Short mmCIF file of C-alpha atoms in Angstrom, two decimals:
data_model
loop_
_atom_site.label_atom_id
_atom_site.label_comp_id
_atom_site.label_asym_id
_atom_site.label_seq_id
_atom_site.Cartn_x
_atom_site.Cartn_y
_atom_site.Cartn_z
CA MET D 1 -1.42 39.18 12.92
CA VAL D 2 1.78 38.91 14.98
CA GLN D 3 1.43 39.63 18.77
CA LEU D 4 3.75 40.87 21.17
CA GLN D 5 3.81 39.59 24.86
CA LEU D 6 5.33 42.38 27.05
CA SER D 7 7.29 41.81 30.34
CA SER D 8 5.25 42.28 33.35
CA ARG D 9 7.08 45.46 34.36
CA HIS D 10 6.40 46.99 30.73
CA GLN D 11 2.90 45.77 30.67
CA THR D 12 2.17 47.40 33.92
CA GLN D 13 4.04 50.64 32.78
CA VAL D 14 2.04 50.79 29.57
CA ARG D 15 -1.31 50.28 31.35
CA TYR D 16 -0.62 52.96 33.61
CA VAL D 17 0.31 55.52 30.80
CA VAL D 18 -2.94 54.54 28.96
CA GLU D 19 -5.08 55.06 31.85
CA SER D 20 -3.28 58.21 33.34
CA TYR D 21 -2.19 60.18 30.25
CA LEU D 22 -4.57 59.17 27.50
CA ARG D 23 -7.76 59.88 29.49
CA GLU D 24 -8.99 62.45 26.99
CA ASN D 25 -7.90 60.46 23.79
CA PRO D 26 -10.95 58.83 22.14
CA LYS D 27 -8.88 55.76 21.40
CA GLN D 28 -8.18 54.99 25.15
CA LYS D 29 -11.05 52.39 25.67
CA HIS D 30 -9.82 50.61 22.39
CA LEU D 31 -6.14 50.65 23.68
CA LEU D 32 -7.20 49.50 27.17
CA ASP D 33 -9.36 46.71 25.86
CA SER D 34 -6.12 45.52 23.80
CA LEU D 35 -4.09 45.31 27.15
CA LYS D 36 -6.69 42.92 28.69
CA GLU D 37 -5.05 40.01 26.83
CA ASP D 38 -1.62 38.61 27.55
CA THR D 39 -0.32 39.88 24.22
CA ILE D 40 -0.83 43.16 22.22
CA SER D 41 -0.42 43.96 18.48
CA HIS D 42 2.64 45.82 17.45
CA GLN D 43 0.17 48.50 15.82
CA ASN D 44 -1.61 49.07 19.06
CA LEU D 45 1.73 49.30 21.06
CA TYR D 46 3.08 51.69 18.57
CA GLU D 47 -0.01 53.69 18.75
CA ILE D 48 0.42 53.87 22.61
CA THR D 49 4.07 54.87 22.37
CA ARG D 50 3.13 57.74 19.85
CA LEU D 51 0.31 59.19 21.89
CA ALA D 52 2.07 58.77 25.32
CA PRO D 53 4.28 61.72 26.62
CA LYS D 54 7.90 61.64 25.58
CA ASP D 55 9.55 60.15 28.77
CA ALA D 56 6.56 58.20 29.86
CA LEU D 57 7.51 55.01 28.27
CA PRO D 58 10.71 53.49 26.83
CA PRO D 59 10.99 53.73 22.96
CA PHE D 60 8.96 51.57 20.70
CA TRP D 61 11.91 49.62 19.59
CA SER D 62 13.09 48.99 23.04
CA LEU D 63 9.63 47.67 24.08
CA VAL D 64 9.54 45.38 21.03
CA ALA D 65 13.17 44.05 21.56
CA SER D 66 12.44 43.04 25.18
CA SER D 67 9.03 41.43 24.21
CA THR D 68 8.29 37.85 23.17
CA TRP D 69 6.86 37.42 19.70
CA LYS D 70 3.60 35.44 19.35
CA LEU D 71 2.87 33.98 15.81
CA PRO D 72 -0.75 33.01 15.41
CA PRO D 73 -1.38 29.20 14.55
CA PRO D 74 -1.33 28.56 10.69
CA LYS D 75 -4.85 27.93 9.28
CA CYS D 76 -5.20 25.21 6.62
CA PRO D 77 -8.00 26.12 3.95
CA TYR D 78 -8.90 22.35 4.00
CA ASP D 79 -9.42 22.00 7.69
CA ASN D 80 -13.25 21.93 7.29
CA TYR D 81 -13.32 20.23 3.86
CA GLN D 82 -15.56 17.19 3.77
CA ARG D 83 -14.71 14.55 1.34
CA PRO D 84 -17.30 12.55 -0.49
CA ALA D 85 -18.03 9.03 0.75
CA ILE D 86 -17.30 7.57 -2.68
CA LEU D 87 -13.89 9.23 -2.53
CA ASP D 88 -13.23 7.70 0.98
CA LYS D 89 -14.02 4.33 -0.40
CA ARG D 90 -11.75 4.71 -3.46
CA LEU D 91 -9.02 5.83 -1.34
CA GLU D 92 -9.52 2.88 1.07
CA ALA D 93 -9.47 0.49 -1.88
CA LEU D 94 -6.23 1.98 -3.24
CA ARG D 95 -4.62 1.82 0.30
CA GLU D 96 -5.33 -1.87 0.67
CA ARG D 97 -4.13 -2.56 -2.72
CA HIS D 98 -0.90 -0.69 -2.06
CA GLU D 99 -0.54 -2.59 1.30
CA ARG D 100 -0.89 -5.91 -0.29
CA LYS D 101 1.60 -5.19 -3.06
CA GLN D 102 4.04 -3.84 -0.44
CA TYR D 103 3.51 -7.10 1.68
CA ARG D 104 4.02 -9.28 -1.54
CA GLU D 105 7.37 -7.33 -2.27
CA LEU D 106 8.47 -7.75 1.36
CA ILE D 107 8.11 -11.51 1.58
CA GLN D 108 9.00 -12.51 -1.78
CA ASP D 109 12.61 -13.07 -0.88
CA LEU D 110 12.07 -14.77 2.36
CA PRO D 111 12.30 -18.54 2.65
CA SER D 112 8.90 -20.61 2.87
CA LEU D 113 8.05 -21.47 6.22
CA ALA D 114 6.24 -24.59 4.90
CA PRO D 115 7.72 -28.02 5.83
CA SER D 116 10.18 -29.36 3.33
CA GLU D 117 8.45 -32.63 3.21
CA PRO D 118 5.04 -32.57 1.41
CA SER D 119 2.14 -33.46 3.67
CA THR D 120 0.38 -36.77 3.45
CA SER D 121 -2.38 -35.56 1.40
CA ALA D 122 -0.20 -33.90 -1.06
CA SER D 123 1.93 -37.08 -1.40
CA PHE D 124 -0.94 -39.38 -1.91
CA LYS D 125 -2.39 -37.02 -4.63
CA SER D 126 1.04 -37.05 -6.37
CA PHE D 127 1.23 -40.88 -6.08
CA ARG D 128 -2.26 -41.32 -7.23
CA GLU D 129 -1.38 -38.99 -10.48
CA GLN D 130 1.57 -41.01 -11.06
CA LEU D 131 -0.28 -44.28 -10.86
CA THR D 132 -2.95 -43.06 -13.17
CA LEU D 133 -0.38 -41.90 -15.62
CA GLY D 134 1.40 -45.44 -15.49
CA LEU D 135 -1.97 -47.44 -15.83
CA GLN D 136 -2.83 -45.18 -18.84
CA VAL D 137 0.48 -45.86 -20.43
CA LEU D 138 0.10 -49.66 -19.96
CA THR D 139 -3.40 -49.73 -21.06
CA SER D 140 -2.58 -47.88 -24.33
CA MET D 141 0.46 -50.23 -24.89
CA ALA D 142 -1.61 -53.32 -24.29
CA THR D 143 -4.36 -52.02 -26.56
CA GLY D 144 -1.87 -51.36 -29.31
CA PHE D 145 -0.31 -54.62 -29.01
CA VAL D 146 -3.50 -56.58 -29.22
CA VAL D 147 -4.92 -54.53 -32.00
CA GLY D 148 -1.63 -54.83 -34.08
CA TYR D 149 -1.45 -58.61 -33.30
CA TYR D 150 -4.99 -59.33 -34.21
CA VAL D 151 -5.02 -57.25 -37.49
CA ALA D 152 -1.68 -58.92 -38.55
CA TRP D 153 -2.95 -62.43 -37.75
CA LYS D 154 -6.05 -62.01 -39.65
CA LEU D 155 -4.21 -60.57 -42.59
CA THR D 156 -1.14 -62.99 -42.80
CA ALA D 157 -2.17 -65.80 -40.46
CA LYS D 158 1.58 -65.94 -39.34
CA GLN D 159 2.39 -65.76 -35.65
CA THR D 160 5.71 -64.26 -36.16
CA VAL D 161 4.49 -61.33 -38.41
CA ALA D 162 1.59 -60.88 -35.93
CA LEU D 163 4.00 -60.58 -32.95
CA ILE D 164 6.29 -58.05 -34.76
CA TRP D 165 3.30 -56.01 -35.83
CA GLY D 166 1.89 -56.00 -32.17
CA LEU D 167 5.35 -54.95 -30.86
CA LEU D 168 5.33 -52.18 -33.41
CA THR D 169 1.95 -50.89 -32.64
CA LEU D 170 2.67 -51.22 -28.78
CA ILE D 171 5.87 -48.95 -29.18
CA PHE D 172 3.78 -46.61 -31.28
CA ALA D 173 0.87 -46.49 -28.73
CA MET D 174 3.43 -45.77 -26.07
CA PHE D 175 5.03 -42.91 -27.88
CA VAL D 176 1.61 -41.29 -28.76
CA ASP D 177 0.69 -41.66 -25.10
CA VAL D 178 3.91 -40.20 -23.78
CA ILE D 179 3.54 -37.17 -26.10
CA LEU D 180 -0.02 -36.50 -24.98
CA ILE D 181 0.93 -36.58 -21.31
CA ILE D 182 3.79 -34.14 -21.87
CA THR D 183 1.70 -31.82 -23.96
CA GLY D 184 -0.94 -31.67 -21.14
CA MET D 185 1.72 -31.04 -18.35
CA LEU D 186 3.18 -28.29 -20.48
CA ALA D 187 -0.33 -26.77 -21.00
CA LYS D 188 -1.04 -27.00 -17.26
CA ASP D 189 2.38 -25.32 -16.47
CA MET D 190 1.70 -22.53 -18.70
CA LEU D 191 -1.91 -21.88 -17.34
CA ILE D 192 -0.36 -21.78 -13.72
CA ALA D 193 2.31 -19.30 -14.73
CA LYS D 194 -0.13 -16.96 -16.59
CA THR D 195 -2.42 -17.04 -13.34
CA ASN D 196 0.49 -16.22 -11.18
CA LYS D 197 1.45 -13.37 -13.36
CA LYS D 198 -1.95 -11.88 -13.21
CA GLU D 199 -2.06 -12.09 -9.40
CA LYS D 200 1.16 -10.19 -9.21
CA LEU D 201 -0.03 -7.45 -11.38
CA SER D 202 -3.29 -7.10 -9.50
#
């Protein structure tokens, strides 16, 4: 309910009128009680001006115009609402997921703060992988040459033919090994790309 705060002069004047002129009125106690507060409702103020003698108080509209309006604080129907604990947990999980997504979007365009040169362990790992691949290719080539040379020598007993077949099987083994290495690297890259895509969507 809207309350009115009267000026000190009008408040004293209204109290005097209620105490003096409304002595016989059954509503006097109620109206006096309404004046104990700093504010008074416009219904009670209108009742006082209606019951008071004609010249005892200023008009109702004059009292209202010179007063300060006091609005009650708004009341939210959910002030005392208690959310279930499971709902709080779900909201917290959603909030954390949203914060992680915002953080990834925020830093995706920033330059990497990692050093431009790979670390010693990364360099050693890369060198070891390259060395392993090189030894694998050399082993396959040597095996192909030996097998081709041996089979051709047993079939023809001619050294020239055996050397030619050894070189052919060497080249064939090299191509097969290179194709297998490239296929493995492509499969590894596809797996990494698929994993990164899943992390971005989560």
